[in-house]
PDB file of C-alpha atoms in Angstrom:
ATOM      1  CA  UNK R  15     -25.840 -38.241 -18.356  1.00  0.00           C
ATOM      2  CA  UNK R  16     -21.910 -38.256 -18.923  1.00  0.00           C
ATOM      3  CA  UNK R  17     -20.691 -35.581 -16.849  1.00  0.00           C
ATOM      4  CA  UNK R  18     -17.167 -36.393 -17.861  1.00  0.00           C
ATOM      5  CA  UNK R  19     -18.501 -35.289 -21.630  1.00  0.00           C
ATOM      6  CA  UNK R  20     -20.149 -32.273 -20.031  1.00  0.00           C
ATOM      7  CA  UNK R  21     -16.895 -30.797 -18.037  1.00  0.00           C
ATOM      8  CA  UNK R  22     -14.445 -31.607 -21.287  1.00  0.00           C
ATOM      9  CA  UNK R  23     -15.207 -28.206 -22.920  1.00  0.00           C
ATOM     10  CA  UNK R  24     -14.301 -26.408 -19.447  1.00  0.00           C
ATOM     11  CA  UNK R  25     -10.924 -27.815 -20.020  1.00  0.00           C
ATOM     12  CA  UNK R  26      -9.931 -25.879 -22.913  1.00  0.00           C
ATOM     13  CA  UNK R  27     -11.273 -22.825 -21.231  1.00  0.00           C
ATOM     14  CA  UNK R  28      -9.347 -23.242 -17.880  1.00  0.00           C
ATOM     15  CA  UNK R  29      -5.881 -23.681 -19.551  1.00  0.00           C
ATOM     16  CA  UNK R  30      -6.312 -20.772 -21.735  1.00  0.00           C
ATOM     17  CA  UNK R  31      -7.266 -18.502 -18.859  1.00  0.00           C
ATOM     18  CA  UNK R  32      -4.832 -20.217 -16.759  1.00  0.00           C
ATOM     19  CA  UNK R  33      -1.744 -18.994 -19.566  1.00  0.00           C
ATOM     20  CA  UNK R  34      -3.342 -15.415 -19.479  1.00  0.00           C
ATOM     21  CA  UNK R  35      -2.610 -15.327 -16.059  1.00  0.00           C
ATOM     22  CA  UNK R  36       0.846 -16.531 -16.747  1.00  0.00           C
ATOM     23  CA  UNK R  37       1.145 -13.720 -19.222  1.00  0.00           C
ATOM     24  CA  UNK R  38      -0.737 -10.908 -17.098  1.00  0.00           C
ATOM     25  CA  UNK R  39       1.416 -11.909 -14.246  1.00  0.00           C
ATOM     26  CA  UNK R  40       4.793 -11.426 -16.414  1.00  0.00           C
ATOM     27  CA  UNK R  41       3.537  -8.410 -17.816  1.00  0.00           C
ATOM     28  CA  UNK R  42       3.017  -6.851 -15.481  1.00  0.00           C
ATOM     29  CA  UNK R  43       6.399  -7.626 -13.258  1.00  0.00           C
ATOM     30  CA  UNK R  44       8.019  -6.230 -16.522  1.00  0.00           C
ATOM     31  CA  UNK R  45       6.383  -2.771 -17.195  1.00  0.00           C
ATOM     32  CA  UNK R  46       6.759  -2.397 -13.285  1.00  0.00           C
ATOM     33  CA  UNK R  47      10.458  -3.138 -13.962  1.00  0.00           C
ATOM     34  CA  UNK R  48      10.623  -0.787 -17.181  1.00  0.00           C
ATOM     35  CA  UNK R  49       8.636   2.128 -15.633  1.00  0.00           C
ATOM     36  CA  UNK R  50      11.052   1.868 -12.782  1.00  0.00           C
ATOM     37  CA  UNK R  51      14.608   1.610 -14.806  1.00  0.00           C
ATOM     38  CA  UNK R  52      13.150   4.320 -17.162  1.00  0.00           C
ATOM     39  CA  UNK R  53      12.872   6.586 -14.697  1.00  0.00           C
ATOM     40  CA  UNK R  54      15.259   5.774 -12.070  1.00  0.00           C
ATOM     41  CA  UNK R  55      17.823   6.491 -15.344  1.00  0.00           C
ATOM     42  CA  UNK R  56      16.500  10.329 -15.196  1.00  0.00           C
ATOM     43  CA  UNK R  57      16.054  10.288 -11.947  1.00  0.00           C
ATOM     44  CA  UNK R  58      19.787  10.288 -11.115  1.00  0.00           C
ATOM     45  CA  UNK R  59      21.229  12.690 -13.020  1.00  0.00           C
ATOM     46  CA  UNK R  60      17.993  15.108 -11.757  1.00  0.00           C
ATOM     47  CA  UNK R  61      18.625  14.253  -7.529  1.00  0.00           C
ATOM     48  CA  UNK R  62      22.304  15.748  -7.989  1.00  0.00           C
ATOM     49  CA  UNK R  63      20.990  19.025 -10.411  1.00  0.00           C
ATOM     50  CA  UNK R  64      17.875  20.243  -9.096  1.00  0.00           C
ATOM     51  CA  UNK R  65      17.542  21.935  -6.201  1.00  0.00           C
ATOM     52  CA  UNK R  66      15.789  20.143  -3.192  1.00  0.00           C
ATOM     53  CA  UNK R  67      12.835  22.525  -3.857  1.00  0.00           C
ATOM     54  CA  UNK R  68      12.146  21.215  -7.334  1.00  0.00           C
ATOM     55  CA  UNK R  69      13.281  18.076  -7.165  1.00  0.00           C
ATOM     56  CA  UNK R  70      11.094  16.694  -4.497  1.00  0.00           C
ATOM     57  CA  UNK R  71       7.645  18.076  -6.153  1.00  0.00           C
ATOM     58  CA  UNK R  72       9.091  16.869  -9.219  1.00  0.00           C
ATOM     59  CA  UNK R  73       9.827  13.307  -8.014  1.00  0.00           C
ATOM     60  CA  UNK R  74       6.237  13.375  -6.330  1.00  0.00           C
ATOM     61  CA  UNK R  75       4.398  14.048  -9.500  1.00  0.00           C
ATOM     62  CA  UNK R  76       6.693  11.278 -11.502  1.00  0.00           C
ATOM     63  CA  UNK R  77       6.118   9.199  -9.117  1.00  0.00           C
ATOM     64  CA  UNK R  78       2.135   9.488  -9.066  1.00  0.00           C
ATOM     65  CA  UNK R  79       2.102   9.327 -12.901  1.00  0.00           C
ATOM     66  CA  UNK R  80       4.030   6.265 -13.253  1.00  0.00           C
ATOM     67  CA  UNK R  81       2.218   4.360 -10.739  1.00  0.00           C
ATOM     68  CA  UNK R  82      -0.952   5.632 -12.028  1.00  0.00           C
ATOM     69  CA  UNK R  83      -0.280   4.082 -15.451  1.00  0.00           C
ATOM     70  CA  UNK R  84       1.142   0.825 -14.290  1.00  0.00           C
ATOM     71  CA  UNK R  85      -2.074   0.551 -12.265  1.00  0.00           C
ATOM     72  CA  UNK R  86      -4.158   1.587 -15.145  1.00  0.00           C
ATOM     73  CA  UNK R  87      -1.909  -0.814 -17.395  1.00  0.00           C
ATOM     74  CA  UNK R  88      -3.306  -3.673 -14.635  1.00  0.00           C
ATOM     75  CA  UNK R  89      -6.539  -2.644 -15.016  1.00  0.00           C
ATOM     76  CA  UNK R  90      -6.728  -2.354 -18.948  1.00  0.00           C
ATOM     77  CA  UNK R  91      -5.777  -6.289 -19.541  1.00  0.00           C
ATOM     78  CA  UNK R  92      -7.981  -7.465 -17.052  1.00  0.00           C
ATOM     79  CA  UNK R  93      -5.454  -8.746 -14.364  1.00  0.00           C
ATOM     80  CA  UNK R  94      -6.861  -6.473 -11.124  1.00  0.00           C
ATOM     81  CA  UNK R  95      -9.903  -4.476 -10.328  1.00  0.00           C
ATOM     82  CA  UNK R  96      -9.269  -1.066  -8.988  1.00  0.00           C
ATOM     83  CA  UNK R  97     -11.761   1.064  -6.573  1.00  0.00           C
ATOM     84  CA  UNK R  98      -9.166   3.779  -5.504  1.00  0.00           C
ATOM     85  CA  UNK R  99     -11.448   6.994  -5.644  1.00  0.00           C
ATOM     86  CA  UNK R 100     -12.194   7.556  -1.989  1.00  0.00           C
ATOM     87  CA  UNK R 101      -8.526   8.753  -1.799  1.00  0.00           C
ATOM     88  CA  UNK R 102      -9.491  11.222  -4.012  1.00  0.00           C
ATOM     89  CA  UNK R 103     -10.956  13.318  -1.749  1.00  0.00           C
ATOM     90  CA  UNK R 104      -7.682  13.745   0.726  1.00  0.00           C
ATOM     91  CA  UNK R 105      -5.946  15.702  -2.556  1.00  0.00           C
ATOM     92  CA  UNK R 106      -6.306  19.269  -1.424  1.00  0.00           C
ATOM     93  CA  UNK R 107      -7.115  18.221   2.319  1.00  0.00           C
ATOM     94  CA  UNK R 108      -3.387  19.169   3.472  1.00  0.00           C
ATOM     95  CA  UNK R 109      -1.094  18.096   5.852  1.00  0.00           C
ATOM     96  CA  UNK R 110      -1.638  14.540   7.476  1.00  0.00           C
ATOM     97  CA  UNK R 111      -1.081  10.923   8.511  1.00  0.00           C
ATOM     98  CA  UNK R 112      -2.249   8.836   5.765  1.00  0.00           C
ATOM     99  CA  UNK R 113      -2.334   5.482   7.762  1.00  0.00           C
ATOM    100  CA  UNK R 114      -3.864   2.328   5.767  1.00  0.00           C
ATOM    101  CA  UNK R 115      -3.610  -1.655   6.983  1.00  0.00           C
ATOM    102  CA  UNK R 116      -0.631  -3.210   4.231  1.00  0.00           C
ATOM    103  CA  UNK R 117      -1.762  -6.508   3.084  1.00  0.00           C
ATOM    104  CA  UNK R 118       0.390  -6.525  -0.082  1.00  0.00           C
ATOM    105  CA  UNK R 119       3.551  -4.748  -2.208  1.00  0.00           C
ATOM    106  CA  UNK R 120       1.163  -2.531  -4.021  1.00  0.00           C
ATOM    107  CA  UNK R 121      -0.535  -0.576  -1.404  1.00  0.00           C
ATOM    108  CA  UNK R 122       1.661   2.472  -1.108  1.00  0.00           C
ATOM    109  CA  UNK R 123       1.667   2.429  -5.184  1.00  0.00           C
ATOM    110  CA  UNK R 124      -1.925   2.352  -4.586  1.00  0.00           C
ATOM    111  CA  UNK R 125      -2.248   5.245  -2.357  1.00  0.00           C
ATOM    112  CA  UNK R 126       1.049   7.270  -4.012  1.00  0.00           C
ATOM    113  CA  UNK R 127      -0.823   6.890  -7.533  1.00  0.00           C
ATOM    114  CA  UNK R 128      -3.649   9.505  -6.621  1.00  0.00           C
ATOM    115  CA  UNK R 129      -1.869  11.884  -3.776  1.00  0.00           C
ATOM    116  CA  UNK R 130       1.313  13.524  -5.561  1.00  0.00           C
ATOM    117  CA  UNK R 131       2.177  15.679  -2.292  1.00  0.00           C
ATOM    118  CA  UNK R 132       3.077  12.403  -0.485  1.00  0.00           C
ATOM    119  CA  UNK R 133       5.807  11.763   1.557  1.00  0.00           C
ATOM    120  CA  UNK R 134       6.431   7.852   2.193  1.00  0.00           C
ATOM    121  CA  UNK R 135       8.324   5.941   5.022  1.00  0.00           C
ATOM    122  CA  UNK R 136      10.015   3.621   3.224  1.00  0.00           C
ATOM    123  CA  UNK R 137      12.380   0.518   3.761  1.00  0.00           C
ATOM    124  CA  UNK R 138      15.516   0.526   3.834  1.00  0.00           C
ATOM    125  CA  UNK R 139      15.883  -2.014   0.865  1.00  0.00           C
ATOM    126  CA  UNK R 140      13.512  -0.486  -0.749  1.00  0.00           C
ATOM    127  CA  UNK R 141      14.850   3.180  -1.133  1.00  0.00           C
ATOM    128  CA  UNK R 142      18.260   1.403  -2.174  1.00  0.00           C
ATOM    129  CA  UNK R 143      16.875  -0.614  -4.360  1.00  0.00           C
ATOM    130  CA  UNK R 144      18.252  -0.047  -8.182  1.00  0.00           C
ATOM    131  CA  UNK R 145      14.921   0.085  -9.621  1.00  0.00           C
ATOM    132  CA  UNK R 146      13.225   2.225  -7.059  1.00  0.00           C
ATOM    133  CA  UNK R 147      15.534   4.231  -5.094  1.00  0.00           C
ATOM    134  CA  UNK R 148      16.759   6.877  -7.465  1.00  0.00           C
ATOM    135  CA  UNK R 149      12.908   8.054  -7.665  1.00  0.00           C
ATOM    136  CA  UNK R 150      12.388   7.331  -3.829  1.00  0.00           C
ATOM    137  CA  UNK R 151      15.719   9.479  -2.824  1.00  0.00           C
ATOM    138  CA  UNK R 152      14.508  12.567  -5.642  1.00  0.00           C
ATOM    139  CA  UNK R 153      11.191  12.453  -4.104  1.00  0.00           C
ATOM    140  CA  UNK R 154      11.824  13.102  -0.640  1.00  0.00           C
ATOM    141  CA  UNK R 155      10.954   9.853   0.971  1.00  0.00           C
ATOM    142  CA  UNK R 156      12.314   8.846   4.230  1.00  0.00           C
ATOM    143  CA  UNK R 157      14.342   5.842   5.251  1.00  0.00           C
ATOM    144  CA  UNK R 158      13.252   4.033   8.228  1.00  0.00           C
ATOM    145  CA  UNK R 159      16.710   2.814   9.857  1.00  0.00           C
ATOM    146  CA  UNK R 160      17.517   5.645  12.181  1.00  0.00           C
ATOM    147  CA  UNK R 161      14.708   5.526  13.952  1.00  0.00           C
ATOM    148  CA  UNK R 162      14.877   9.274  15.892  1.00  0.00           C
ATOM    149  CA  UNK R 163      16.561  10.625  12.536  1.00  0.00           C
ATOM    150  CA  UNK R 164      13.603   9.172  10.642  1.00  0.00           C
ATOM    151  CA  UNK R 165      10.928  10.899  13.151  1.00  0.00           C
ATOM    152  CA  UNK R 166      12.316  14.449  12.605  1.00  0.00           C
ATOM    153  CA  UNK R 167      12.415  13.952   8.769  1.00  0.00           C
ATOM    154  CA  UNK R 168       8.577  12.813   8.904  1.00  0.00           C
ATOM    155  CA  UNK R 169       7.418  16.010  11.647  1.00  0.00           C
ATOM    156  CA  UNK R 170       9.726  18.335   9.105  1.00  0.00           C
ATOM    157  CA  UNK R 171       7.786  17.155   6.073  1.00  0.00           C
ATOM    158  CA  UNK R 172       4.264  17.424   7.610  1.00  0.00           C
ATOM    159  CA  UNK R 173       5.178  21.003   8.799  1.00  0.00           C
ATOM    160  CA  UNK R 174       5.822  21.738   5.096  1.00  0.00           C
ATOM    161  CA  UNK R 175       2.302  21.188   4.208  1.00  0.00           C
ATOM    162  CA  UNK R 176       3.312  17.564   2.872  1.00  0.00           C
ATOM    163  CA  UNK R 177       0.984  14.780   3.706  1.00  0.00           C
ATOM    164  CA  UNK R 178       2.698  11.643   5.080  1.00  0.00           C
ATOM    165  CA  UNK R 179       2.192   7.823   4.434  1.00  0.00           C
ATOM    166  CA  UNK R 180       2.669   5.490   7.257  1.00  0.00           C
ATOM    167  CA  UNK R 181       2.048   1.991   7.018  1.00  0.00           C
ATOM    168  CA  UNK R 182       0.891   1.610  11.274  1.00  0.00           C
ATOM    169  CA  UNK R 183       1.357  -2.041  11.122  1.00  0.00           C
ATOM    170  CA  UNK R 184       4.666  -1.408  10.125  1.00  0.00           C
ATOM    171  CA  UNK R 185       5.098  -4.141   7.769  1.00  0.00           C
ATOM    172  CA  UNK R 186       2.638  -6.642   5.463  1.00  0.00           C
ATOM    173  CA  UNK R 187      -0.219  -8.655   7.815  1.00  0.00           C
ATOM    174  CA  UNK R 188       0.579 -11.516   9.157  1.00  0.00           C
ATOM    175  CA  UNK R 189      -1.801 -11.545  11.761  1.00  0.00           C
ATOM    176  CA  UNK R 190      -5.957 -11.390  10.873  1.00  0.00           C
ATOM    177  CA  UNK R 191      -7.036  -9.023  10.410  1.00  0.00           C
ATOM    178  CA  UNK R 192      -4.300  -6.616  11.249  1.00  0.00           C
ATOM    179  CA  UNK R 193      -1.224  -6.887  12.779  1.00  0.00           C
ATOM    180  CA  UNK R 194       0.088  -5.458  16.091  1.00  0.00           C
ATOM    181  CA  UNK R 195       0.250  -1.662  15.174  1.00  0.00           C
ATOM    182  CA  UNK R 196       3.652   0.831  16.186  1.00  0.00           C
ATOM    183  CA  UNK R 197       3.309   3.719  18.115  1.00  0.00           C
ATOM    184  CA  UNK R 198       5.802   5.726  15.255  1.00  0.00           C
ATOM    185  CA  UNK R 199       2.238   7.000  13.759  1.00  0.00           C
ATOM    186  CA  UNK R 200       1.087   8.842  16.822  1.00  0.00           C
ATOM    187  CA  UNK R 201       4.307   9.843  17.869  1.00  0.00           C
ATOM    188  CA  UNK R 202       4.749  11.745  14.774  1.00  0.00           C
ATOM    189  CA  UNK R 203       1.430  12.862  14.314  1.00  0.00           C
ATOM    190  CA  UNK R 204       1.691  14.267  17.941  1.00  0.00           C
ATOM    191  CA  UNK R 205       4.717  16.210  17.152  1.00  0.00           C
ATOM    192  CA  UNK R 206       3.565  17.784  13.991  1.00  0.00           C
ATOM    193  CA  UNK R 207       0.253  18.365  15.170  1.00  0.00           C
ATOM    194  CA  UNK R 208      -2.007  16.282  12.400  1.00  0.00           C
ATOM    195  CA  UNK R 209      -4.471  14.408  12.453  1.00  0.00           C
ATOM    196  CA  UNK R 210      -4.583  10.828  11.228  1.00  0.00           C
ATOM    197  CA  UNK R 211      -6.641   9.507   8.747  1.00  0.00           C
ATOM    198  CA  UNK R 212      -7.661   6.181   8.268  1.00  0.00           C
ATOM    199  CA  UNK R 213      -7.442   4.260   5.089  1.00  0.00           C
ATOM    200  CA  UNK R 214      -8.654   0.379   4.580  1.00  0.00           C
ATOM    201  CA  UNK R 215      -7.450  -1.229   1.477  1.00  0.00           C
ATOM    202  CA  UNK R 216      -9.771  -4.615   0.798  1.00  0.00           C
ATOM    203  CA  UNK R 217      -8.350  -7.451  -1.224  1.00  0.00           C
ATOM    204  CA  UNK R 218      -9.543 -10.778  -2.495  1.00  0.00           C
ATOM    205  CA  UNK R 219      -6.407 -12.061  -2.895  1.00  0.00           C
ATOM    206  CA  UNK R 220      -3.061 -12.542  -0.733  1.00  0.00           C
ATOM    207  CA  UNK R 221      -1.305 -11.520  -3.885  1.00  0.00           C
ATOM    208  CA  UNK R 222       2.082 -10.192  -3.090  1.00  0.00           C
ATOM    209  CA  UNK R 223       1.269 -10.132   0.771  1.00  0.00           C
ATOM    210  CA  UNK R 224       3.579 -11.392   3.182  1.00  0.00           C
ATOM    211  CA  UNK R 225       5.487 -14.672   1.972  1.00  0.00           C
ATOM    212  CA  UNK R 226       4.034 -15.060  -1.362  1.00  0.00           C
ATOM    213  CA  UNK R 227       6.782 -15.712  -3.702  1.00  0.00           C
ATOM    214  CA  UNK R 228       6.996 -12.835  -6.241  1.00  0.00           C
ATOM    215  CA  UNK R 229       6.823 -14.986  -9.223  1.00  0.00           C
ATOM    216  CA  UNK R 230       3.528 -17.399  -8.148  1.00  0.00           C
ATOM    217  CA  UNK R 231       0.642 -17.337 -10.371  1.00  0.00           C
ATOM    218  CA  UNK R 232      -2.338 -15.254  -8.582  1.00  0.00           C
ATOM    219  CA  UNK R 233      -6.172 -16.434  -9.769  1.00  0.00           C
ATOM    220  CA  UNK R 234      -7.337 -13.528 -11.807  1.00  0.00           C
ATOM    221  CA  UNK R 235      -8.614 -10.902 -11.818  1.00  0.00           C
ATOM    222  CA  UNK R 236      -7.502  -9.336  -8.389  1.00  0.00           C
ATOM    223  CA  UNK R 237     -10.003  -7.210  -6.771  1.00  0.00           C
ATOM    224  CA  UNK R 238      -8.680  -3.959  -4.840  1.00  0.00           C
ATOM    225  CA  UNK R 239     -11.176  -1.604  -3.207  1.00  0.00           C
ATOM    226  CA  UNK R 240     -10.065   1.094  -0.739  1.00  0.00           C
ATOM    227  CA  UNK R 241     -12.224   2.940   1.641  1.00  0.00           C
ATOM    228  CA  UNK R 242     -11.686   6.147   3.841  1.00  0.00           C
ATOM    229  CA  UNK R 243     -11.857   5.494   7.664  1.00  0.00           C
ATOM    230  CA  UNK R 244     -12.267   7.417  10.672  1.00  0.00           C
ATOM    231  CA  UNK R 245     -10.002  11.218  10.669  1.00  0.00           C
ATOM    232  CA  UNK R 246      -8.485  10.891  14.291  1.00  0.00           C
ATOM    233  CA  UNK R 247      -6.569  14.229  16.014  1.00  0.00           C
ATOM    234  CA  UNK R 248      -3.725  14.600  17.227  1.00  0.00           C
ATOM    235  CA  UNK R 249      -3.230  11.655  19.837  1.00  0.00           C
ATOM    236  CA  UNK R 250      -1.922  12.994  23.558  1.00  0.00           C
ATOM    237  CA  UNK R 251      -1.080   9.855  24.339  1.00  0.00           C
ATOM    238  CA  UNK R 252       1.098   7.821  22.092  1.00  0.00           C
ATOM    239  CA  UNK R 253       0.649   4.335  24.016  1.00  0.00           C
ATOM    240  CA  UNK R 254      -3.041   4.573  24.928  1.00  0.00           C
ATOM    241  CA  UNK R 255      -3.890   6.064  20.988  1.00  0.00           C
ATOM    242  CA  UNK R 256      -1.815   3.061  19.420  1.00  0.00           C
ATOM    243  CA  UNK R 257      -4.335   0.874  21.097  1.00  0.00           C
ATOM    244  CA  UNK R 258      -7.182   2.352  20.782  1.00  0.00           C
ATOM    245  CA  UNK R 259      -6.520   2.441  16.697  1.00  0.00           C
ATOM    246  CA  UNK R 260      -5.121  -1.241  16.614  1.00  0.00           C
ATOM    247  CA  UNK R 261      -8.936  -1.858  18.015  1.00  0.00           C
ATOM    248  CA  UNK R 262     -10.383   0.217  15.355  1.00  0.00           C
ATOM    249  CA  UNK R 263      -8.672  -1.768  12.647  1.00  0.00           C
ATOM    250  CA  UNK R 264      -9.769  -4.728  13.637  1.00  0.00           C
ATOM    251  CA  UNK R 265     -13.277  -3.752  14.208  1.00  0.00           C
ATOM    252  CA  UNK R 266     -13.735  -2.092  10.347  1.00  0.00           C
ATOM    253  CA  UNK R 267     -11.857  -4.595   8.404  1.00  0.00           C
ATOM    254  CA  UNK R 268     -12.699  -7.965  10.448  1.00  0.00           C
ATOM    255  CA  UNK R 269     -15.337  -8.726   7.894  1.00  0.00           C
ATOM    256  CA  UNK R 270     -12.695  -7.713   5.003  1.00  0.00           C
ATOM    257  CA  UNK R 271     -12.148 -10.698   2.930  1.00  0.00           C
ATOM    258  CA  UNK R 272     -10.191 -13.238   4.558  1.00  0.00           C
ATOM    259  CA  UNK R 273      -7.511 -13.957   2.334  1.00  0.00           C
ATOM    260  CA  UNK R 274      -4.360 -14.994   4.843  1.00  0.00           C
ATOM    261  CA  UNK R 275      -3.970 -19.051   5.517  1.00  0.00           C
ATOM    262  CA  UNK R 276      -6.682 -20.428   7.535  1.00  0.00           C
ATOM    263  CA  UNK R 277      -4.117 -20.935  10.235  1.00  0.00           C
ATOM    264  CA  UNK R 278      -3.039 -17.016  10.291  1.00  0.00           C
ATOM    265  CA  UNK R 279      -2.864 -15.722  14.030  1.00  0.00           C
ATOM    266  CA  UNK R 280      -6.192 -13.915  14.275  1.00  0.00           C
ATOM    267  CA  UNK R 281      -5.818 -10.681  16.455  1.00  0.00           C
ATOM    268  CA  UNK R 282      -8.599 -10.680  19.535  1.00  0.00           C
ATOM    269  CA  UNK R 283     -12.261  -9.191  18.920  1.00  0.00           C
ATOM    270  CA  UNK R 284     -12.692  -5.736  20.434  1.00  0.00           C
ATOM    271  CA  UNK R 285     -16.266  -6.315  20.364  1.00  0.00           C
ATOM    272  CA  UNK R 286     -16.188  -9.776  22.914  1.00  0.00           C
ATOM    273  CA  UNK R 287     -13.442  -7.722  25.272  1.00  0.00           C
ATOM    274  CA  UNK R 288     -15.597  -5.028  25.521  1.00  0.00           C
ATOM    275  CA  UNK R 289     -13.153  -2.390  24.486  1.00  0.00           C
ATOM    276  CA  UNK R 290     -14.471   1.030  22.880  1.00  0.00           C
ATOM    277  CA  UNK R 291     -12.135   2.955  20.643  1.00  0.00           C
ATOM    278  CA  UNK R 292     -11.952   6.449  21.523  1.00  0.00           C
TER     279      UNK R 292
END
């Protein structure tokens, strides 16, 4: 039998889903970009008018609607899978550390999308971005380059009865499964008195993770499922908790799928040192 004659049809079929994911990809870069002009055009006027008090909550909510609909947008022409329910239940939990693993760009729109009362640490070039800053600056989120100035805005928030969303890694993995995490989480967490709750965000692809070029053709659809981890108290010990939850990572998501370069560093295996997280 002529397998050449056999795979021909498949040819048609690959190319065609090949341009959709051309198209999906564009897409969605440009109702990102739209959703984000649109509002950051309102947004500016309304940071200089309202009142801190309204502003903020306003921003918030704005901010949770858009990215819910961009997500949903995703979702409704087939270019990612979305399992974010589990965050669900943290809506009405009050103050805390939400602290996920960050494999890609979309994470904290991931996690802002269904928790409107959420305060973000946020980069730099990020919260001056033109696209995103106006909305980051009316909601309340806090810039991460004064590092002591940055910890007091975070405790003040918490103690407001926001929650707060800190990325413990402190930037996208580069390391399998997780990369070295910061001790800002516990620090702040220990001076507001919250606890810290886990979050695991599972991927099948390194879409938008650390080095992929924003304009490079993912294979579709993405898959995106996130999961609610261990609730930890407030941490006495900065140093000693940072550990113990770098451990804990890498225990719950080493069987995540593996979607860094084969040659990734790979971060050691609590299990064959022996270590127990507390």
């Amino acid at each position: 039998m002529n397998t050449t004659l056999l795979s021909t049809p498949s040819l048609p079929r690959r190319w065609l889903h090949r341009l959709y994911e051309y198209v999906a990809l564009w897409f969605g870069l440009g109702l990102l970009g739209a959703i984000s002009l649109t509002w950051t055009l309102l947004a500016v006027p309304l940071y200089h008018i309202l009142p801190k008090r309204w502003g903020v909550p306003l921003g918030r909510w704005a901010n949770t609607l858009g990215f819910r609909l961009y997500l949903g947008a995703l979702s409704l022409i087939g270019a990612c899978r979305f399992d974010l329910s589990a965050l669900d239940a943290l809506h009405d939990e009050g103050p805390m550390i939400v602290a996920p693993n960050h494999p890609c760009l979309l994470d904290a729109l991931m996690v802002i999308s269904r928790l409107p009362n959420m305060a973000c640490i946020m980069k730099v070039d990020i919260v001056d971005n033109a696209f995103l800053g106006a909305g980051a600056r009316l909601a309340g989120y806090i810039r991460n380059d004064a590092q002591l100035s940055m910890i007091k805005q975070a405790v003040a928030e918490l103690k407001r009865g926001s929650q707060l969303l800190i990325f413990p890694e402190g930037t996208r993995t580069t390391r399998w499964p997780v990369n070295v995490c910061k001790g800002t989480t516990a620090l702040i967490a220990s001076r507001a008195r919250v606890p810290i709750q886990t979050v695991f965000i599972e991927t099948d692809s390194g879409y938008l993770g650390k080095g992929w070029p924003l304009f490079r053709r993912p294979p579709m659809p993405i898959t995106y499922r996130v999961r609610l981890g261990r609730r930890f108290a407030p941490p006495e010990k900065a140093g000693t908790f940072t550990e113990d939850l770098e451990r804990y990572f890498i225990e719950e998501l080493r069987d995540a799928p593996h979607f860094l370069p084969p040659d990734a560093p790979q971060a050691p295996n609590p299990m064959r040192s022996g270590s127990d997280v507390a």
